[in-house]
Coordinates of C-alpha atoms in Angstrom, one line a residue:
M17 CA -49.9 -113.3 72.9
T18 CA -51.5 -110.3 74.6
T19 CA -54.9 -111.1 76.1
R20 CA -57.5 -108.5 75.3
V21 CA -59.7 -107.0 78.0
K22 CA -63.4 -106.0 77.8
F23 CA -65.0 -104.3 80.8
C24 CA -68.7 -104.8 80.6
G25 CA -71.7 -103.3 82.2
L26 CA -70.6 -99.7 82.5
T27 CA -73.2 -97.2 83.4
R28 CA -71.4 -94.0 84.5
P29 CA -69.1 -91.5 82.7
E30 CA -66.5 -91.8 85.4
D31 CA -66.4 -95.6 84.9
V32 CA -65.8 -95.3 81.1
D33 CA -63.0 -92.7 81.8
A34 CA -61.3 -95.0 84.3
A35 CA -61.6 -98.1 82.1
V36 CA -60.1 -96.2 79.1
A37 CA -57.4 -94.8 81.2
C38 CA -56.2 -98.1 82.4
G39 CA -56.1 -99.6 78.9
A40 CA -59.3 -101.4 78.2
D41 CA -59.6 -102.8 74.7
A42 CA -63.4 -102.8 74.7
I43 CA -66.3 -101.4 76.7
G44 CA -69.6 -103.2 77.1
L45 CA -72.9 -101.4 77.3
V46 CA -75.9 -103.5 78.4
F47 CA -79.2 -103.2 76.6
Y48 CA -81.3 -105.6 78.7
E49 CA -83.7 -104.0 81.1
P50 CA -83.8 -106.8 83.8
S51 CA -80.0 -106.3 84.3
P52 CA -78.9 -103.8 87.1
R53 CA -76.2 -102.7 84.7
S54 CA -78.8 -101.8 81.9
V55 CA -78.4 -98.4 80.2
T56 CA -81.0 -96.3 78.3
L57 CA -80.4 -95.1 74.8
S58 CA -79.6 -91.6 76.0
Q59 CA -77.2 -93.0 78.6
A60 CA -75.5 -95.2 76.2
K61 CA -75.1 -92.4 73.6
A62 CA -73.4 -90.2 76.2
L63 CA -71.2 -93.0 77.3
A64 CA -70.1 -93.9 73.8
A65 CA -69.2 -90.3 73.1
R66 CA -66.5 -90.5 75.7
I67 CA -64.8 -93.5 74.2
P68 CA -61.8 -92.7 72.0
A69 CA -60.4 -94.4 68.9
F70 CA -59.2 -98.0 69.1
V71 CA -61.5 -98.8 72.1
T72 CA -64.3 -101.0 70.8
V73 CA -67.9 -100.1 71.9
T74 CA -69.8 -103.3 72.4
G75 CA -73.6 -103.6 72.8
L76 CA -74.9 -106.5 74.8
F77 CA -78.4 -107.8 74.0
V78 CA -80.4 -110.8 75.5
N79 CA -83.1 -112.3 73.2
P80 CA -83.9 -108.9 71.7
D81 CA -86.6 -108.0 69.2
R82 CA -85.0 -107.1 65.9
D83 CA -86.6 -103.7 65.9
F84 CA -85.1 -103.0 69.3
V85 CA -81.6 -103.7 68.0
E86 CA -82.2 -101.5 65.0
R87 CA -83.3 -98.7 67.3
V88 CA -80.2 -99.0 69.4
L89 CA -77.9 -99.0 66.3
H90 CA -79.6 -95.9 65.0
A91 CA -79.0 -94.0 68.4
V92 CA -75.6 -95.4 69.5
P93 CA -72.4 -95.8 67.6
L94 CA -71.8 -99.5 68.4
D95 CA -68.7 -101.3 66.9
L96 CA -69.7 -104.8 67.9
L97 CA -72.9 -106.6 69.0
Q98 CA -72.8 -109.2 71.7
F99 CA -75.7 -111.6 71.9
H100 CA -76.0 -113.2 75.4
G101 CA -79.3 -115.2 75.2
D102 CA -80.6 -117.9 73.1
E103 CA -80.5 -116.1 69.7
T104 CA -80.3 -118.0 66.4
P105 CA -77.4 -117.4 64.1
E106 CA -79.8 -115.8 61.7
L107 CA -80.7 -113.1 64.2
C108 CA -77.1 -112.5 65.1
K109 CA -76.1 -111.7 61.6
A110 CA -79.1 -109.8 60.5
F111 CA -77.7 -106.4 61.3
Q112 CA -74.7 -106.1 58.9
R113 CA -72.5 -105.6 62.0
R114 CA -69.7 -107.6 63.5
W115 CA -71.0 -109.8 66.4
I116 CA -70.0 -112.2 69.0
K117 CA -72.1 -115.0 70.6
A118 CA -72.1 -115.8 74.4
I119 CA -73.0 -119.3 75.7
R120 CA -73.5 -120.5 79.2
V121 CA -71.4 -123.6 79.7
R122 CA -72.7 -126.6 81.6
E123 CA -71.7 -129.8 79.8
P124 CA -69.1 -131.3 77.5
G125 CA -69.3 -130.7 73.8
Q126 CA -71.4 -127.5 74.2
I127 CA -68.5 -125.2 73.2
E128 CA -67.6 -127.3 70.2
H129 CA -71.2 -127.3 69.0
A130 CA -71.4 -123.5 69.5
F131 CA -68.2 -122.9 67.4
H132 CA -69.9 -124.7 64.5
E133 CA -73.4 -123.2 65.0
Y134 CA -72.1 -119.6 65.3
R135 CA -69.2 -120.0 62.9
D136 CA -69.9 -116.5 61.3
A137 CA -69.3 -114.8 64.5
A138 CA -66.2 -112.7 65.3
G139 CA -65.7 -114.5 68.5
L140 CA -67.3 -116.9 71.0
L141 CA -67.7 -115.9 74.6
V142 CA -68.0 -118.6 77.2
D143 CA -69.7 -117.8 80.5
A144 CA -71.0 -119.7 83.6
W145 CA -74.4 -121.4 83.3
D146 CA -77.3 -120.1 85.5
P147 CA -80.9 -121.4 84.9
E148 CA -82.3 -117.8 85.4
R149 CA -79.5 -115.3 84.6
Y150 CA -77.8 -114.4 81.3
G151 CA -74.4 -113.6 82.6
G152 CA -73.4 -111.5 85.6
T153 CA -73.5 -114.5 87.9
G154 CA -70.1 -113.8 89.5
R155 CA -69.3 -117.4 89.2
S156 CA -66.8 -119.3 87.0
F157 CA -67.2 -122.8 85.4
N158 CA -65.1 -125.8 84.7
W159 CA -62.4 -124.5 82.3
S160 CA -61.6 -128.0 81.4
L161 CA -64.6 -128.1 79.2
I162 CA -62.9 -125.6 76.8
P163 CA -61.4 -127.3 73.8
E164 CA -57.9 -126.7 72.5
D165 CA -59.3 -126.6 69.0
R166 CA -60.9 -123.1 68.6
P167 CA -62.0 -122.1 65.1
L168 CA -63.0 -118.6 66.5
P169 CA -61.4 -116.3 69.0
L170 CA -62.4 -117.5 72.5
I171 CA -63.5 -114.8 75.1
L172 CA -63.5 -116.0 78.7
A173 CA -66.0 -114.7 81.1
G174 CA -67.6 -115.7 84.4
G175 CA -66.4 -114.9 87.9
L176 CA -63.2 -113.1 86.8
S177 CA -61.4 -110.7 89.1
S178 CA -57.8 -109.5 89.7
A179 CA -57.4 -112.4 92.1
N180 CA -57.9 -115.1 89.4
V181 CA -57.5 -113.5 85.9
A182 CA -53.7 -114.5 85.7
C183 CA -54.5 -118.0 86.5
A184 CA -57.3 -118.0 84.0
I185 CA -55.1 -116.7 81.2
E186 CA -52.3 -119.2 81.9
E187 CA -54.8 -122.2 82.0
V188 CA -57.2 -121.3 79.2
R189 CA -55.0 -119.0 76.9
P190 CA -58.1 -117.0 75.7
W191 CA -58.1 -114.4 73.0
A192 CA -59.8 -112.0 75.5
V193 CA -61.2 -111.8 79.0
D194 CA -64.6 -110.1 79.9
V195 CA -65.3 -108.9 83.3
S196 CA -68.2 -107.0 85.0
G197 CA -69.0 -107.9 88.7
G198 CA -65.4 -108.6 89.6
V199 CA -64.4 -104.9 89.1
E200 CA -67.3 -103.3 90.8
Q201 CA -68.1 -101.4 94.0
S202 CA -71.8 -102.4 93.6
K203 CA -73.8 -103.6 90.7
G204 CA -73.4 -101.2 87.8
K205 CA -70.8 -99.0 89.6
K206 CA -67.2 -99.9 88.8
D207 CA -64.2 -99.4 91.2
P208 CA -61.2 -97.6 89.6
A209 CA -58.8 -99.5 91.8
K210 CA -60.3 -102.9 90.8
L211 CA -60.2 -101.9 87.1
S212 CA -56.6 -101.0 87.4
D213 CA -55.6 -104.0 89.4
F214 CA -57.3 -106.3 86.8
M215 CA -55.4 -104.7 84.0
K216 CA -52.2 -105.0 85.8
E217 CA -52.6 -108.8 86.4
V218 CA -53.4 -109.3 82.7
H219 CA -50.4 -107.4 81.7
R220 CA -48.2 -109.2 84.3
V221 CA -49.1 -112.6 83.2
C222 CA -48.8 -111.8 79.4
K223 CA -45.4 -110.4 79.9
T224 CA -44.1 -113.6 81.5
D225 CA -45.2 -115.7 78.4

């Protein structure tokens, strides 16, 4: 099975172009002001306009007001919503748009519970726990907490880079991997070489399956 790749937290046109050129399946735009990777509506609209067919434009939100999500959807052509906070299932599915739910993993049984609670999602993203930050920690978590039984596509995030993504795919067998900090020069600025190296490692390990 080919593992899909989402590059998240893109803020510059050249980063979008580099991600698309190396074969990204999805691009993530962050609509969460405290994040150093956050984009404005005008930035997001310009970045989304650069993304060609068959590359999914994902909008990341953290505990948003419903009105704010509606405003973003009116301005930016998002294909998929990603909820990365403590949102209820009711909020996640309120926008008549496909969505995924992210959870920060810290204890056994948490993923199984999330599979049930967010069963209407298009996928479940598992990330590292941090008491203060919603993603972007640069840390991985104990992958043994991920169950074999997965009612939804599982997206692995947290501390991934070209140095460990092949191992992650071999061990976890995720539907997709999601990376932000592991392919950056600095927060919010991607490194074209790191983007390319990450994709090469994903393709390498998938070809050996």
